[in-house]
PDB file of C-alpha atoms in Angstrom:
ATOM      1  CA  MET A  19     -66.120 -39.106   5.759  1.00 51.00           C
ATOM      2  CA  ALA A  20     -66.260 -40.462   2.410  1.00 57.00           C
ATOM      3  CA  VAL A  21     -64.952 -39.087  -0.434  1.00 62.00           C
ATOM      4  CA  VAL A  22     -67.087 -39.975  -4.583  1.00 67.00           C
ATOM      5  CA  LEU A  23     -65.573 -38.820  -7.221  1.00 78.00           C
ATOM      6  CA  PRO A  24     -66.605 -38.005 -10.668  1.00 84.00           C
ATOM      7  CA  ASN A  25     -67.442 -40.543 -13.035  1.00 89.00           C
ATOM      8  CA  ALA A  26     -69.309 -38.142 -16.111  1.00 93.00           C
ATOM      9  CA  THR A  27     -68.941 -35.137 -17.543  1.00 95.00           C
ATOM     10  CA  LEU A  28     -72.934 -33.054 -16.967  1.00 96.00           C
ATOM     11  CA  THR A  29     -74.793 -30.873 -18.158  1.00 95.00           C
ATOM     12  CA  VAL A  30     -77.344 -28.789 -16.220  1.00 95.00           C
ATOM     13  CA  ARG A  31     -80.208 -27.715 -17.797  1.00 93.00           C
ATOM     14  CA  VAL A  32     -82.473 -24.614 -15.955  1.00 90.00           C
ATOM     15  CA  LEU A  33     -86.101 -24.490 -16.562  1.00 84.00           C
ATOM     16  CA  ALA A  34     -88.023 -21.074 -15.560  1.00 79.00           C
ATOM     17  CA  HIS A  35     -88.110 -20.378 -11.668  1.00 71.00           C
ATOM     18  CA  PRO A  36     -91.048 -19.674 -10.702  1.00 71.00           C
ATOM     19  CA  TRP A  37     -92.599 -21.781 -13.340  1.00 73.00           C
ATOM     20  CA  GLU A  38     -95.850 -19.087 -14.428  1.00 80.00           C
ATOM     21  CA  ARG A  39     -98.848 -19.714 -12.727  1.00 84.00           C
ATOM     22  CA  ASP A  40    -102.756 -20.360 -14.931  1.00 85.00           C
ATOM     23  CA  ALA A  41    -105.681 -18.764 -13.318  1.00 88.00           C
ATOM     24  CA  ASN A  42    -106.032 -20.352 -10.197  1.00 89.00           C
ATOM     25  CA  GLY A  43    -102.597 -20.063  -8.953  1.00 85.00           C
ATOM     26  CA  VAL A  44    -101.157 -23.721 -10.099  1.00 86.00           C
ATOM     27  CA  PRO A  45     -97.658 -23.801 -11.227  1.00 80.00           C
ATOM     28  CA  VAL A  46     -97.639 -24.436 -15.088  1.00 82.00           C
ATOM     29  CA  PRO A  47     -94.107 -26.358 -15.849  1.00 75.00           C
ATOM     30  CA  PRO A  48     -92.468 -24.425 -18.737  1.00 75.00           C
ATOM     31  CA  ASN A  49     -93.235 -26.945 -22.585  1.00 75.00           C
ATOM     32  CA  PRO A  50     -90.841 -30.375 -22.026  1.00 71.00           C
ATOM     33  CA  SER A  51     -90.094 -29.628 -25.713  1.00 77.00           C
ATOM     34  CA  GLN A  52     -88.344 -26.946 -25.932  1.00 80.00           C
ATOM     35  CA  LYS A  53     -84.822 -28.191 -23.886  1.00 82.00           C
ATOM     36  CA  PRO A  54     -84.037 -24.773 -21.812  1.00 85.00           C
ATOM     37  CA  PRO A  55     -80.569 -23.048 -22.536  1.00 88.00           C
ATOM     38  CA  PRO A  56     -77.111 -25.636 -21.097  1.00 91.00           C
ATOM     39  CA  ARG A  57     -76.321 -23.664 -18.195  1.00 89.00           C
ATOM     40  CA  GLY A  58     -72.081 -25.476 -18.001  1.00 89.00           C
ATOM     41  CA  THR A  59     -70.776 -29.183 -18.389  1.00 94.00           C
ATOM     42  CA  TRP A  60     -68.506 -30.259 -15.472  1.00 94.00           C
ATOM     43  CA  PRO A  61     -67.093 -33.504 -13.932  1.00 94.00           C
ATOM     44  CA  GLY A  62     -69.522 -35.046 -11.362  1.00 94.00           C
ATOM     45  CA  SER A  63     -71.891 -38.081 -10.349  1.00 95.00           C
ATOM     46  CA  VAL A  64     -74.331 -40.431 -11.934  1.00 96.00           C
ATOM     47  CA  LEU A  65     -75.198 -43.402  -8.940  1.00 94.00           C
ATOM     48  CA  GLU A  66     -78.251 -44.980  -9.258  1.00 93.00           C
ATOM     49  CA  GLN A  67     -78.968 -46.328  -5.858  1.00 92.00           C
ATOM     50  CA  PRO A  68     -80.890 -50.304  -4.840  1.00 91.00           C
ATOM     51  CA  ASP A  69     -84.280 -48.587  -4.968  1.00 89.00           C
ATOM     52  CA  GLY A  70     -83.882 -47.362  -8.433  1.00 86.00           C
ATOM     53  CA  SER A  71     -83.648 -43.661  -7.372  1.00 89.00           C
ATOM     54  CA  TRP A  72     -79.985 -41.897  -8.066  1.00 95.00           C
ATOM     55  CA  THR A  73     -78.220 -39.930  -6.667  1.00 95.00           C
ATOM     56  CA  VAL A  74     -75.707 -36.933  -8.565  1.00 96.00           C
ATOM     57  CA  ARG A  75     -73.132 -34.214  -7.607  1.00 95.00           C
ATOM     58  CA  LEU A  76     -72.279 -31.897  -8.813  1.00 95.00           C
ATOM     59  CA  ASP A  77     -70.022 -29.522  -9.397  1.00 93.00           C
ATOM     60  CA  PRO A  78     -70.614 -25.819  -7.357  1.00 93.00           C
ATOM     61  CA  GLN A  79     -71.166 -24.082 -10.200  1.00 93.00           C
ATOM     62  CA  ALA A  80     -73.951 -25.147 -11.239  1.00 94.00           C
ATOM     63  CA  TRP A  81     -75.927 -23.229  -8.270  1.00 94.00           C
ATOM     64  CA  PRO A  82     -78.694 -22.707  -8.165  1.00 94.00           C
ATOM     65  CA  VAL A  83     -80.327 -25.469  -9.538  1.00 94.00           C
ATOM     66  CA  GLN A  84     -83.829 -27.290  -7.661  1.00 91.00           C
ATOM     67  CA  GLU A  85     -86.418 -29.564  -9.295  1.00 90.00           C
ATOM     68  CA  GLY A  86     -87.087 -30.281 -12.735  1.00 87.00           C
ATOM     69  CA  ASP A  87     -84.235 -28.661 -14.012  1.00 91.00           C
ATOM     70  CA  THR A  88     -82.449 -31.211 -15.959  1.00 92.00           C
ATOM     71  CA  VAL A  89     -79.002 -32.763 -15.963  1.00 96.00           C
ATOM     72  CA  GLU A  90     -77.360 -35.071 -18.779  1.00 95.00           C
ATOM     73  CA  ASP A  91     -73.831 -36.960 -19.185  1.00 95.00           C
ATOM     74  CA  GLU A  92     -71.717 -36.885 -22.582  1.00 94.00           C
ATOM     75  CA  THR A  93     -73.991 -40.522 -23.840  1.00 93.00           C
ATOM     76  CA  GLY A  94     -76.697 -38.718 -23.511  1.00 90.00           C
ATOM     77  CA  ARG A  95     -79.331 -40.089 -21.101  1.00 93.00           C
ATOM     78  CA  THR A  96     -80.576 -36.729 -18.922  1.00 93.00           C
ATOM     79  CA  TRP A  97     -82.123 -37.445 -15.319  1.00 94.00           C
ATOM     80  CA  THR A  98     -84.698 -34.995 -13.244  1.00 92.00           C
ATOM     81  CA  LEU A  99     -84.637 -33.715 -10.151  1.00 94.00           C
ATOM     82  CA  THR A 100     -86.183 -33.763  -7.935  1.00 93.00           C
ATOM     83  CA  SER A 101     -84.019 -32.473  -4.409  1.00 95.00           C
ATOM     84  CA  ALA A 102     -81.169 -30.617  -4.523  1.00 96.00           C
ATOM     85  CA  ARG A 103     -79.176 -28.398  -2.103  1.00 96.00           C
ATOM     86  CA  ASN A 104     -75.706 -27.071  -1.832  1.00 95.00           C
ATOM     87  CA  HIS A 105     -73.066 -27.927   0.305  1.00 90.00           C
ATOM     88  CA  VAL A 106     -70.685 -25.637   1.730  1.00 90.00           C
ATOM     89  CA  VAL A 107     -67.928 -26.746   3.860  1.00 86.00           C
ATOM     90  CA  PRO A 108     -66.489 -23.704   5.503  1.00 90.00           C
ATOM     91  CA  GLY A 109     -63.283 -22.267   4.816  1.00 90.00           C
ATOM     92  CA  CYS A 110     -63.023 -25.259   2.226  1.00 86.00           C
ATOM     93  CA  PRO A 111     -64.472 -23.965  -0.831  1.00 84.00           C
ATOM     94  CA  ASP A 112     -62.230 -27.378  -2.963  1.00 83.00           C
ATOM     95  CA  VAL A 113     -64.292 -30.053  -1.661  1.00 84.00           C
ATOM     96  CA  ASP A 114     -68.307 -28.057  -1.734  1.00 89.00           C
ATOM     97  CA  TYR A 115     -71.114 -29.954  -4.250  1.00 92.00           C
ATOM     98  CA  VAL A 116     -74.694 -29.826  -5.298  1.00 95.00           C
ATOM     99  CA  GLN A 117     -75.949 -32.579  -4.118  1.00 95.00           C
ATOM    100  CA  ALA A 118     -78.769 -33.913  -5.616  1.00 96.00           C
ATOM    101  CA  THR A 119     -81.456 -36.867  -5.274  1.00 96.00           C
ATOM    102  CA  ALA A 120     -82.693 -37.602  -9.350  1.00 95.00           C
ATOM    103  CA  THR A 121     -85.434 -39.936 -11.689  1.00 93.00           C
ATOM    104  CA  LEU A 122     -83.310 -41.420 -15.188  1.00 93.00           C
ATOM    105  CA  ASN A 123     -86.206 -39.847 -18.611  1.00 90.00           C
ATOM    106  CA  PRO A 124     -86.880 -42.683 -20.512  1.00 83.00           C
ATOM    107  CA  PRO A 125     -84.341 -42.544 -23.369  1.00 55.00           C
ATOM    108  CA  GLU A 126     -86.447 -40.867 -26.908  1.00 52.00           C
ATOM    109  CA  VAL A 127     -86.728 -42.714 -29.844  1.00 50.00           C
ATOM    110  CA  PRO A 128     -85.346 -41.514 -32.705  1.00 49.00           C
TER     111      PRO A 128
END
């Protein structure tokens, strides 16, 4: 078993789910210029993978999160989640975590 130690302080911003739908029933994402309120800030881990994707480990208090939600660290970098699952170890809640994959968002230009 490998242990991934926290390397960042992560804030989670969760979109309203499910998204509203247009007249044709197609999901419409919320306005990207309006950030959802932060859910919380916890120690976590973000690691870049060789293919350019990122793995994200979140505190279980961040659950539920879904594809499209964002995570930001203390330096201002942000990632958009592409998948997420709640990893629960029965009988041992101290090792529970949220496992996610994400893409790094380009930096905002001031």
